[in-house]
PDB file of C-alpha atoms and ligand atoms in Angstrom:
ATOM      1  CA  UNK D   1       8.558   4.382  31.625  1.00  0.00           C
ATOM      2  CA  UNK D   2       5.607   6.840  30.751  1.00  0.00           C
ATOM      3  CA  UNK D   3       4.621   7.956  34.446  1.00  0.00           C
ATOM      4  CA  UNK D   4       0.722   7.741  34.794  1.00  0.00           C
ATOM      5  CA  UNK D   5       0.437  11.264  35.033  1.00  0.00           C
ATOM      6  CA  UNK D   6       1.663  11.635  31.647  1.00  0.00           C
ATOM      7  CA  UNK D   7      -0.349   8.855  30.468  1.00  0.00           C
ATOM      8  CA  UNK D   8      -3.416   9.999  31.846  1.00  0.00           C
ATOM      9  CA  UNK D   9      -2.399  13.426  30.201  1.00  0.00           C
ATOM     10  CA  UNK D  10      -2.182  11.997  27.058  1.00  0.00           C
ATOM     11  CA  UNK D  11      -5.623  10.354  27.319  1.00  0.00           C
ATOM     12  CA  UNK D  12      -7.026  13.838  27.990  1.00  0.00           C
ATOM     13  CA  UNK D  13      -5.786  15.150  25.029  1.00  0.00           C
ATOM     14  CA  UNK D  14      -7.507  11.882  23.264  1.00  0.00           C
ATOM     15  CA  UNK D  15     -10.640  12.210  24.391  1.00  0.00           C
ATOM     16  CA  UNK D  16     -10.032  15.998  23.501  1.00  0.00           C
ATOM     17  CA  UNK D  17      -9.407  15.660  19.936  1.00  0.00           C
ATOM     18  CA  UNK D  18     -12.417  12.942  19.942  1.00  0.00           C
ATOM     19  CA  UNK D  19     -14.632  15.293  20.611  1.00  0.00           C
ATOM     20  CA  UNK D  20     -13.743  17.838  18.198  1.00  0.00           C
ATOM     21  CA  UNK D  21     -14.208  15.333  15.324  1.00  0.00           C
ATOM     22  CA  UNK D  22     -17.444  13.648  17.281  1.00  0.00           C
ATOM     23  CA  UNK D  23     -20.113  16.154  14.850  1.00  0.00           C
ATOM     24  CA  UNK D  24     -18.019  16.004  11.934  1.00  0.00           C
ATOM     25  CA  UNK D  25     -20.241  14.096   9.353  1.00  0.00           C
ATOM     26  CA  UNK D  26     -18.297  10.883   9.066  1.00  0.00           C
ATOM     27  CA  UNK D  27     -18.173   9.483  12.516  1.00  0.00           C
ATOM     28  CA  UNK D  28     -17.952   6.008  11.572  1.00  0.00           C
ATOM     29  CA  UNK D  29     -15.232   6.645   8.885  1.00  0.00           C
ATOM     30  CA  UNK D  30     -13.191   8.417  11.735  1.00  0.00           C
ATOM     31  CA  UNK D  31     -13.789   5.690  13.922  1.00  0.00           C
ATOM     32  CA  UNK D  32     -12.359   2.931  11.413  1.00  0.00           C
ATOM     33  CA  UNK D  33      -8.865   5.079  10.797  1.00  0.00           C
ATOM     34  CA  UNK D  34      -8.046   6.427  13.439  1.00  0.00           C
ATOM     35  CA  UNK D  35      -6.111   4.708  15.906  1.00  0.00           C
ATOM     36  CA  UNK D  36      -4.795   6.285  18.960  1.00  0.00           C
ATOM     37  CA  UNK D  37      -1.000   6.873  17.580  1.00  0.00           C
ATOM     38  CA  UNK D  38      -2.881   8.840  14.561  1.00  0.00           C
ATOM     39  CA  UNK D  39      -5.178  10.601  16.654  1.00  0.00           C
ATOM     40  CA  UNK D  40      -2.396  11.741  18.990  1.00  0.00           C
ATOM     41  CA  UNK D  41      -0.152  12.998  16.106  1.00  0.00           C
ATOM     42  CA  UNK D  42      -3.734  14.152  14.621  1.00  0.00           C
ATOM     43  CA  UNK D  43      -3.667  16.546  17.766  1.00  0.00           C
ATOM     44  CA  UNK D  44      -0.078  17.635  17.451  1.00  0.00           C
ATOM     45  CA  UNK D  45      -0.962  19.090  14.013  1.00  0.00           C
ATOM     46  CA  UNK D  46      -3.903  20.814  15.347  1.00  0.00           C
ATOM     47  CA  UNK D  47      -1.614  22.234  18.332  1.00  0.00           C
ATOM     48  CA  UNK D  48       0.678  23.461  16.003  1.00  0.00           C
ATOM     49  CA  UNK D  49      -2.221  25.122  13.881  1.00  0.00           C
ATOM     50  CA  UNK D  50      -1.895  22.980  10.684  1.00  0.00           C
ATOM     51  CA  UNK D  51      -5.348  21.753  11.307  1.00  0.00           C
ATOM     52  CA  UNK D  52      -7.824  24.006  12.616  1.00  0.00           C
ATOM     53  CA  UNK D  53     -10.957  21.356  11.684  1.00  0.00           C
ATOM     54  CA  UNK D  54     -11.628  18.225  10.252  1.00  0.00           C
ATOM     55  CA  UNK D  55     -14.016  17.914   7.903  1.00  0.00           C
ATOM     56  CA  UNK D  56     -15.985  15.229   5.643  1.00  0.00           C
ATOM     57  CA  UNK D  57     -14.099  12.016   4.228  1.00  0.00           C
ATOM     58  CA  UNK D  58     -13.358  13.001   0.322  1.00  0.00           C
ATOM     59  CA  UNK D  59     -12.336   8.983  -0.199  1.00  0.00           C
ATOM     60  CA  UNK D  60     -11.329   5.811   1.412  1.00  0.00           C
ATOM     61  CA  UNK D  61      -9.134   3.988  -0.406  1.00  0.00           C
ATOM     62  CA  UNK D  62      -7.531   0.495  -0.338  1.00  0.00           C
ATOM     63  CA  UNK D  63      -4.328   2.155   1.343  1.00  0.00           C
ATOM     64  CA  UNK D  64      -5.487   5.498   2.498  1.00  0.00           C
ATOM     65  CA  UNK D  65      -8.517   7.855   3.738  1.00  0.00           C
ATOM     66  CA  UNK D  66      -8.732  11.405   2.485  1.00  0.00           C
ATOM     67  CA  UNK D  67     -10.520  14.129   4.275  1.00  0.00           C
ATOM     68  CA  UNK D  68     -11.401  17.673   3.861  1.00  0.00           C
ATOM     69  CA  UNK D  69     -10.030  20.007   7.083  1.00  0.00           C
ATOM     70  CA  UNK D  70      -9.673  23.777   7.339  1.00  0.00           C
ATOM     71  CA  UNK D  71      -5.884  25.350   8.554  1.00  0.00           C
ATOM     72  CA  UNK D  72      -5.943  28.886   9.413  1.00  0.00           C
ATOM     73  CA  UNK D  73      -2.536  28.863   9.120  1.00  0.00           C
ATOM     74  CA  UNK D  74      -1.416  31.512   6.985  1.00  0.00           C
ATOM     75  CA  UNK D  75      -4.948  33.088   5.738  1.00  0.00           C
ATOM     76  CA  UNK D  76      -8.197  30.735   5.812  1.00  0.00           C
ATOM     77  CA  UNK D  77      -7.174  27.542   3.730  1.00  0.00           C
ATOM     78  CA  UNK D  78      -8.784  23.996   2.363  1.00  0.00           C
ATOM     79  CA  UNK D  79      -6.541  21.171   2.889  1.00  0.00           C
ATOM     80  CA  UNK D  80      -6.540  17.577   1.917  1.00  0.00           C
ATOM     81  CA  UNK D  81      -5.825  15.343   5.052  1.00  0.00           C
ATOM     82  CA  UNK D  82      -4.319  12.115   3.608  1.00  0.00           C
ATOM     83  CA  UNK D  83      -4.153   8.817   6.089  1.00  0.00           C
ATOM     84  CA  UNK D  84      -2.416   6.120   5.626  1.00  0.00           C
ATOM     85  CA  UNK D  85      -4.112   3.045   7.024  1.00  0.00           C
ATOM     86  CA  UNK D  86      -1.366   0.679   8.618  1.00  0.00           C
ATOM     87  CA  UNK D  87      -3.850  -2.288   8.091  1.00  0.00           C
ATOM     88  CA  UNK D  88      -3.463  -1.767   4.276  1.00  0.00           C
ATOM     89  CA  UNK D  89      -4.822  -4.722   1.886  1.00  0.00           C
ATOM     90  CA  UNK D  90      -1.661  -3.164  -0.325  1.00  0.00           C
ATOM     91  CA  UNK D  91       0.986  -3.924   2.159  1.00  0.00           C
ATOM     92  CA  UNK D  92       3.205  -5.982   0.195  1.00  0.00           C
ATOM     93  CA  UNK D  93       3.012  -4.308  -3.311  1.00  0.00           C
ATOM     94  CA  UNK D  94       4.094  -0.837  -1.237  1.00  0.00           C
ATOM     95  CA  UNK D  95       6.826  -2.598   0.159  1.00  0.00           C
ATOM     96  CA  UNK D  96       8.398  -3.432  -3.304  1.00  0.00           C
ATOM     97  CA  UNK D  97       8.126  -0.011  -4.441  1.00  0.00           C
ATOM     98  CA  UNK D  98       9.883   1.389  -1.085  1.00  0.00           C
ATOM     99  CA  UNK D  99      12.548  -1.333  -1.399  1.00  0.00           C
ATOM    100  CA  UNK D 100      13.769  -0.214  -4.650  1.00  0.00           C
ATOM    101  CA  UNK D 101      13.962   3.073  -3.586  1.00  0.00           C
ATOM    102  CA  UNK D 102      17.835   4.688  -2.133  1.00  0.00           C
ATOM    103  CA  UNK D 103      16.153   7.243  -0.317  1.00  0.00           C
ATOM    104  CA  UNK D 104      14.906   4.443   1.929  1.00  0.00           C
ATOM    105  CA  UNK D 105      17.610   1.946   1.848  1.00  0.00           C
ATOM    106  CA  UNK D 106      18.184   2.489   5.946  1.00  0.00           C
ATOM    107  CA  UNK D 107      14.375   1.640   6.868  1.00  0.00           C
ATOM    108  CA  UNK D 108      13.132  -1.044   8.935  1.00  0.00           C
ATOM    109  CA  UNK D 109      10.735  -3.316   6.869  1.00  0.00           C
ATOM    110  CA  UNK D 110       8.282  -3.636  10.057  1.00  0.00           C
ATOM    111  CA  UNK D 111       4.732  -2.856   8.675  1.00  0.00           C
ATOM    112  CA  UNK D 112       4.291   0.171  10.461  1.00  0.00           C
ATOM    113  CA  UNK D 113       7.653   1.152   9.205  1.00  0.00           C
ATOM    114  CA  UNK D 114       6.770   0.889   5.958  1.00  0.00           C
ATOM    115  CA  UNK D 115       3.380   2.529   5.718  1.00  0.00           C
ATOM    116  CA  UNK D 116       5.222   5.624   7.798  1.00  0.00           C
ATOM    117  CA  UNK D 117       8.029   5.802   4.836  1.00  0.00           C
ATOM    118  CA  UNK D 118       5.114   5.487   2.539  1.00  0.00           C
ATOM    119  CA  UNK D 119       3.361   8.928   3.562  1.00  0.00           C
ATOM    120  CA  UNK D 120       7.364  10.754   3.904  1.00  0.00           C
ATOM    121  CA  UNK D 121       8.018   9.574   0.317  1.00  0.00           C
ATOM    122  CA  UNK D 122       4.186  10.551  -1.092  1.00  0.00           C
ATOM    123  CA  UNK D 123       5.521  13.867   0.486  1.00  0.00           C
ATOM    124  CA  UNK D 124       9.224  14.048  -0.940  1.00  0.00           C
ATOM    125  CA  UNK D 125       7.574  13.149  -4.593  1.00  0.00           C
ATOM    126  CA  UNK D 126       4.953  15.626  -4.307  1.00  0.00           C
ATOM    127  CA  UNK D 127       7.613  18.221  -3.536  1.00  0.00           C
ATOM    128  CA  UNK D 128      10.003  17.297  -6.334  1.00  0.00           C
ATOM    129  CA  UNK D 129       7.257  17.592  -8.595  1.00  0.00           C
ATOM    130  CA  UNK D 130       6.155  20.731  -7.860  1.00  0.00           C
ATOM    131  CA  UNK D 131       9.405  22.132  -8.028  1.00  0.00           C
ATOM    132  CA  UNK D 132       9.907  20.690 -11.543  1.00  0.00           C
ATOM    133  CA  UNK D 133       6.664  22.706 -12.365  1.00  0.00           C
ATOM    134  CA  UNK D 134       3.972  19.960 -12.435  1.00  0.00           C
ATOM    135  CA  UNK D 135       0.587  21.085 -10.803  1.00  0.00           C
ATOM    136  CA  UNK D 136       0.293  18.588  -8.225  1.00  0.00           C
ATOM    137  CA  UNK D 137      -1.686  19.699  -4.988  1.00  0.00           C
ATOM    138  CA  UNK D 138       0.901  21.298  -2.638  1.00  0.00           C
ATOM    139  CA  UNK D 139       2.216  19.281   0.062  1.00  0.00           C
ATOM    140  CA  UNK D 140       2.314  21.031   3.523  1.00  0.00           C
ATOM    141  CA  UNK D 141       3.552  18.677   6.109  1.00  0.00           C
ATOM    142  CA  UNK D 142       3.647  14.867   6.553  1.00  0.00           C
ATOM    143  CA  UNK D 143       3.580  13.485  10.890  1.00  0.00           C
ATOM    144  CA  UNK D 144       3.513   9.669  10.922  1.00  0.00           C
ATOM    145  CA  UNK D 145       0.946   8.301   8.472  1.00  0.00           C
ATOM    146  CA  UNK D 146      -0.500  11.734   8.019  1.00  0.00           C
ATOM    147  CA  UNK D 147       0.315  13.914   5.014  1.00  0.00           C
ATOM    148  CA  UNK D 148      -1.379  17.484   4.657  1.00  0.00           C
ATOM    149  CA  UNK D 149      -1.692  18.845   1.125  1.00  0.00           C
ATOM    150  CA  UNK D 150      -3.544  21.669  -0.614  1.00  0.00           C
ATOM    151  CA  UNK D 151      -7.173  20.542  -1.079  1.00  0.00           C
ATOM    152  CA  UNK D 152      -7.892  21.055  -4.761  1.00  0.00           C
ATOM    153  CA  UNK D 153     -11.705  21.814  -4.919  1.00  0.00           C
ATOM    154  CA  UNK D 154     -13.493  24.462  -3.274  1.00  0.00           C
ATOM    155  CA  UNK D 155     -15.891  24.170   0.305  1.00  0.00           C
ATOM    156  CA  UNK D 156     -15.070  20.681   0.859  1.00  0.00           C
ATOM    157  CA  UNK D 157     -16.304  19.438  -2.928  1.00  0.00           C
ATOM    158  CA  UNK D 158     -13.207  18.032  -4.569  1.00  0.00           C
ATOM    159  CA  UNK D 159     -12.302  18.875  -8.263  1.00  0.00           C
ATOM    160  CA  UNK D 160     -13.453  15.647 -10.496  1.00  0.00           C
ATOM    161  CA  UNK D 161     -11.105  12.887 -11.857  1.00  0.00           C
ATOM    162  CA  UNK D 162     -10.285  12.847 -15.763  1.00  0.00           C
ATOM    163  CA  UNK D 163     -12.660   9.836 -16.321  1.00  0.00           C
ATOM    164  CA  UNK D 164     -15.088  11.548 -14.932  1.00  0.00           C
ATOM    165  CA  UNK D 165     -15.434  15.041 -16.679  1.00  0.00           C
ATOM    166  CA  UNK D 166     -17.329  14.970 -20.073  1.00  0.00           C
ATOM    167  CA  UNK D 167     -14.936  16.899 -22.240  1.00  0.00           C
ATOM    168  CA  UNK D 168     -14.913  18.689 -25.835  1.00  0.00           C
ATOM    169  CA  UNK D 169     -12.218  17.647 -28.470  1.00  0.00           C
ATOM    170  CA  UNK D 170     -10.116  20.836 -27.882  1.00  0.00           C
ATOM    171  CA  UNK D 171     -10.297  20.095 -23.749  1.00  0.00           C
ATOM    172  CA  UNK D 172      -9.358  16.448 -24.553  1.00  0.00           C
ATOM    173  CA  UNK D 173      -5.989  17.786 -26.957  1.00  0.00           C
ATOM    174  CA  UNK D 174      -5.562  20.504 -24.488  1.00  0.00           C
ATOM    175  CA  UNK D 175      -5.141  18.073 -21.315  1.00  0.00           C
ATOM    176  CA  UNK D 176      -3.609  15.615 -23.428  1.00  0.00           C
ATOM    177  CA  UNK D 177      -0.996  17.264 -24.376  1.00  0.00           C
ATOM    178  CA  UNK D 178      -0.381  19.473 -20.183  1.00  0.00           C
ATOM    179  CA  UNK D 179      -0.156  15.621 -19.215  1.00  0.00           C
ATOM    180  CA  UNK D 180       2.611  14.967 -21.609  1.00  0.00           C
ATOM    181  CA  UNK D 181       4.609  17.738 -20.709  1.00  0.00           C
ATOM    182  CA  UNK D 182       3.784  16.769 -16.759  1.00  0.00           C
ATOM    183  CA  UNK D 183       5.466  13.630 -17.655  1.00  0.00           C
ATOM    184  CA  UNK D 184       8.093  14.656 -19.338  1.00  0.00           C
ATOM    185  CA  UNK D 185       9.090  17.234 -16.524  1.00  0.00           C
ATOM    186  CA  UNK D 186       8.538  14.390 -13.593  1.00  0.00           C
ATOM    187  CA  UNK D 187      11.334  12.556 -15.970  1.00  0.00           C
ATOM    188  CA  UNK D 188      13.964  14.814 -17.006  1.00  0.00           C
ATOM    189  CA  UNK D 189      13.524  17.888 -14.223  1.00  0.00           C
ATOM    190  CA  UNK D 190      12.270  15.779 -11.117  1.00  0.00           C
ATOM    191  CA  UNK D 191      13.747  12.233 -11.518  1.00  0.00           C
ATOM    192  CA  UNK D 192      10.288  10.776 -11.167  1.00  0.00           C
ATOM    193  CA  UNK D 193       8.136   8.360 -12.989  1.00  0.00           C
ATOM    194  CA  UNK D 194       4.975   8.305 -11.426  1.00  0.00           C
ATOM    195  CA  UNK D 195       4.077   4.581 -12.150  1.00  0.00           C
ATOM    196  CA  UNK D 196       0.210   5.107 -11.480  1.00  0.00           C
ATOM    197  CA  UNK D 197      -0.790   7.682 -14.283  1.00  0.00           C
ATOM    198  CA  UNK D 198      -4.143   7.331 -15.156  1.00  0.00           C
ATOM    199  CA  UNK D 199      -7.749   8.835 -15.665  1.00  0.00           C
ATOM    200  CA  UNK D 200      -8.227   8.094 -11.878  1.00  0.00           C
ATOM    201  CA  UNK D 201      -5.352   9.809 -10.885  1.00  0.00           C
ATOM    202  CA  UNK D 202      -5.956  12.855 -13.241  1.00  0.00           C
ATOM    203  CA  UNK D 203      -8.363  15.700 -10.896  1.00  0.00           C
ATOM    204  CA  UNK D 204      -9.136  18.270 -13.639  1.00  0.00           C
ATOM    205  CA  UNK D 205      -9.233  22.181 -12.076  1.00  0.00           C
ATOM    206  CA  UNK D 206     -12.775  23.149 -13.790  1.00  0.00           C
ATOM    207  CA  UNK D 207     -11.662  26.943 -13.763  1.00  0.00           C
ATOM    208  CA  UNK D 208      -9.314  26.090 -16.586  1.00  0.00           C
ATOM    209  CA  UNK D 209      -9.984  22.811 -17.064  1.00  0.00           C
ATOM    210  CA  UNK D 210      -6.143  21.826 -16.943  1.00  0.00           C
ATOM    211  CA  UNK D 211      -4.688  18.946 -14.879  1.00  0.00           C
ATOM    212  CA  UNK D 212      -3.496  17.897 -11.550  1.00  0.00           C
ATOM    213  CA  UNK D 213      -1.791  14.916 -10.942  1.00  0.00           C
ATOM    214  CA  UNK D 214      -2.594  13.536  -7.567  1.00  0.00           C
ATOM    215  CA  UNK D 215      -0.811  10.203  -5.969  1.00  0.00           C
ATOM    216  CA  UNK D 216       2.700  10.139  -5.466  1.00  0.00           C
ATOM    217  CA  UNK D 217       3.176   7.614  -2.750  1.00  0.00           C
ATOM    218  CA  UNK D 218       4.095   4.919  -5.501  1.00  0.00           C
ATOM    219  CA  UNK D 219       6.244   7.171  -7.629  1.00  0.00           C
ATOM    220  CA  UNK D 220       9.693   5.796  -8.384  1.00  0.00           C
ATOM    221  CA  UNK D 221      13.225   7.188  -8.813  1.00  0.00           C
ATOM    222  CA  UNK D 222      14.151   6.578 -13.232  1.00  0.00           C
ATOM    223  CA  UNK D 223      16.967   4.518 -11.533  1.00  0.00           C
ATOM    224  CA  UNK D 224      14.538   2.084  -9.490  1.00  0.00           C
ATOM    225  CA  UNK D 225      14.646  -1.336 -11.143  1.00  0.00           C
ATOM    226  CA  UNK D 226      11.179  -1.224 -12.160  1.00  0.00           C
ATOM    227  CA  UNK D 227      11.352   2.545 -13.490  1.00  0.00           C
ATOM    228  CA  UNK D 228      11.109   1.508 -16.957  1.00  0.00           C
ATOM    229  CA  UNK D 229       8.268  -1.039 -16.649  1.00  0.00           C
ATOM    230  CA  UNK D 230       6.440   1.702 -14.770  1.00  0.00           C
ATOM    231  CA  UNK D 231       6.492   4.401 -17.318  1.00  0.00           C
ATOM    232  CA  UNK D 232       5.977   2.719 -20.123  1.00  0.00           C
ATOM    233  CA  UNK D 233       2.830   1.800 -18.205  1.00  0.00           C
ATOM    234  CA  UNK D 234       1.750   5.293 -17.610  1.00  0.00           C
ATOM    235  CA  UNK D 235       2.474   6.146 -20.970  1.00  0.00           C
ATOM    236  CA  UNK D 236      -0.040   2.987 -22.189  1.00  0.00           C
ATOM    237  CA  UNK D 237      -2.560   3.949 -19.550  1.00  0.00           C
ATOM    238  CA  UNK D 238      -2.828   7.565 -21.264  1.00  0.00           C
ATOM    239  CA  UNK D 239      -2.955   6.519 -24.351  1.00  0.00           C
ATOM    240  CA  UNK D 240      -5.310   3.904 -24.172  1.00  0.00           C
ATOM    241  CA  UNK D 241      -7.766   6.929 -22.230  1.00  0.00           C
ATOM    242  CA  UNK D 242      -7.230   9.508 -24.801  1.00  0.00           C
ATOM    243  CA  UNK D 243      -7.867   7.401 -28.112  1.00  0.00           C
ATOM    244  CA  UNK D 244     -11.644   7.115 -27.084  1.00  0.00           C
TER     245      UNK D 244
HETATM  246  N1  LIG Q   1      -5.306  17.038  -2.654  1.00  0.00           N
HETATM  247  C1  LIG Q   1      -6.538  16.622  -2.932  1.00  0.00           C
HETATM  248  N2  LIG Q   1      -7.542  17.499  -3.076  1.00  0.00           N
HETATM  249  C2  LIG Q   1      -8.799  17.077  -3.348  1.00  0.00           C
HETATM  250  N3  LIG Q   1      -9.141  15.784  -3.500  1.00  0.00           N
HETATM  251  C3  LIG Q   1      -8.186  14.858  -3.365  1.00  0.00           C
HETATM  252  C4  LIG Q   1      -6.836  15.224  -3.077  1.00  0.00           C
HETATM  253  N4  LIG Q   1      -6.105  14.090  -2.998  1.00  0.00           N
HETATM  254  C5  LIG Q   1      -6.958  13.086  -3.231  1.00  0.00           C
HETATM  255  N5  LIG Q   1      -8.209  13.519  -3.444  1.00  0.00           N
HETATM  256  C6  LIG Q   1      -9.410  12.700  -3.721  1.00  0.00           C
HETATM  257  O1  LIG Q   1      -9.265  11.434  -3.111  1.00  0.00           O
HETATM  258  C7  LIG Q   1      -9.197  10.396  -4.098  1.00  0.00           C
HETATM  259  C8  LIG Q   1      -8.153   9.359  -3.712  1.00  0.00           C
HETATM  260  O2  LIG Q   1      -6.894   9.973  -3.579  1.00  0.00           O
HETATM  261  P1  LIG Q   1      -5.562   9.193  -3.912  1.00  0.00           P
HETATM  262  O3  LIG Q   1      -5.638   8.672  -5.295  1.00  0.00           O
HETATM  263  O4  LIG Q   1      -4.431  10.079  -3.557  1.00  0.00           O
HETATM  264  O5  LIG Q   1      -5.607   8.016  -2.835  1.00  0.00           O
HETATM  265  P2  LIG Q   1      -5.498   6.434  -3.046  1.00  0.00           P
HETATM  266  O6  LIG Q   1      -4.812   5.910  -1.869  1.00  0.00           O
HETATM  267  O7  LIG Q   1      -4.942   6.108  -4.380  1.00  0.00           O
HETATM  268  O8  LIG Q   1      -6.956   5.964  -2.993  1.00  0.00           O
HETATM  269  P3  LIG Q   1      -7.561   4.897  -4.003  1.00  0.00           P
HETATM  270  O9  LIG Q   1      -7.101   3.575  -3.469  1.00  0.00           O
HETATM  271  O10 LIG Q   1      -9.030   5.164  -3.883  1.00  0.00           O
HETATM  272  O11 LIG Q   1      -6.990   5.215  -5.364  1.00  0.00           O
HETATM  273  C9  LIG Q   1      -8.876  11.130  -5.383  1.00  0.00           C
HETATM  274  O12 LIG Q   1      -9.381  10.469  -6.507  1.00  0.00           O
HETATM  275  C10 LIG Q   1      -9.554  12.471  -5.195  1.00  0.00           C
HETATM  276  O13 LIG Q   1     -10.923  12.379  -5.505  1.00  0.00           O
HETATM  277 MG1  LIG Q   2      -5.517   6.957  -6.409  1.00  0.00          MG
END
């Protein structure tokens, strides 16, 4: 039993965190995502210094919100705030992808349990493909539905998707050819097929106009069932972008 001391404690800290993000620009967005488990392990970041402030929403998604926040962590830094909403439209195609999966054999297939494996295996994928040497933004820490990451932009303005950035025939070969290599290295170095490759998923680093592949949560295992299907997808979906 939580004694009502505690409880009320934990309101406190509620109402605490509420009013840090009450200015922030997106009220309403905040409002829609976060419910009181996320704001509470929202908090516990921002105890533990990950988050030092939460800024603008960067996207909402079918199966996730992004924001901007600032972590004064080690040194000033932008990070990407990634949410998980448990009331995702995409429930049941996650739960195929997670059920393939034998780093998630042991899981309960509640909802909630799913979404929460959903945002740990986003993270484990992220991490296996930066240590295979594909620029993905770095992940920092993942609490519940939450996963930090390195914000890959600059004061709060995110770096564009592929389909978006107007680019000259030597860009396009250049890119073209960093993605290959990405994919190969997710394959043979990191295990991974990332089974939704495309121009959406593509955020191209204007400095030196090179890739970074964003959106891991999906990313298979080669040995899941469907890892096949799934790459000969992304492979298609590349293709199909970079014969325009
Ligand atoms: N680390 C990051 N740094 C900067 N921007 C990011 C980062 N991660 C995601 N974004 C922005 O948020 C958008 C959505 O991110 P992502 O693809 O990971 O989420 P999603 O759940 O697939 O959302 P959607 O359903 O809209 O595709 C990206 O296209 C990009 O603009
Ligand atoms: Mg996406």
């Amino acid at each position: 039993m939580v004694s009502d001391k505690r409880l009320r404690r934990l309101d406190e800290r509620v109402d605490e965190f509420r009013m840090r993000i009450k200015d922030s620009s997106d009220r309403e967005v905040f409002a829609d995502v976060f419910d009181t488990a996320t704001l509470m392990a929202l908090y516990e970041l921002a105890k533990k210094g990950y988050i030092d402030a939460m800024g603008g929403s960067v996207s909402t998604g079918k199966e996730a919100n992004i924001f901007h926040a600032i972590s004064k962590k080690n040194n000033t830094l932008e990070i990407a705030v990634k949410i998980y909403m448990i009331s995702t439209a995409n429930f049941n195609t996650m739960k195929e992808y997670i059920l393939g999966d034998p780093r998630f054999t042991g899981i309960k297939q509640s909802r909630k349990d799913i979404i929460l494996a959903w945002a740990r295996k986003e993270f484990k994928n992220l991490k296996r493909a930066e240590d295979a040497g594909v620029r993905v933004p770095k992940p920092y820490i993942t609490r519940r539905n939450i996963l930090l990451m390195e914000f890959i932009g600059k004061d709060g303005v995110p770096m564009p998707q592929l389909k978006d950035v107007k680019l000259t025939e030597k860009e396009a070969q250049s890119i073209f050819n960093r993605i290959l290599d990405y994919m190969r290295l997710l394959y043979s170095r990191a295990g991974l097929v990332h089974a939704d490759m495309s121009e959406y998923n593509i955020l191209i680093d204007m400095n030196d106009m090179s890739p970074v592949i964003i959106d891991m949560g999906q990313s298979v295992m080669i040995d899941h069932f469907n890892a096949e299907t799934f790459l000969r997808r992304d492979v298609n979906n590349i293709a199909r972008f970079f014969k325009n």
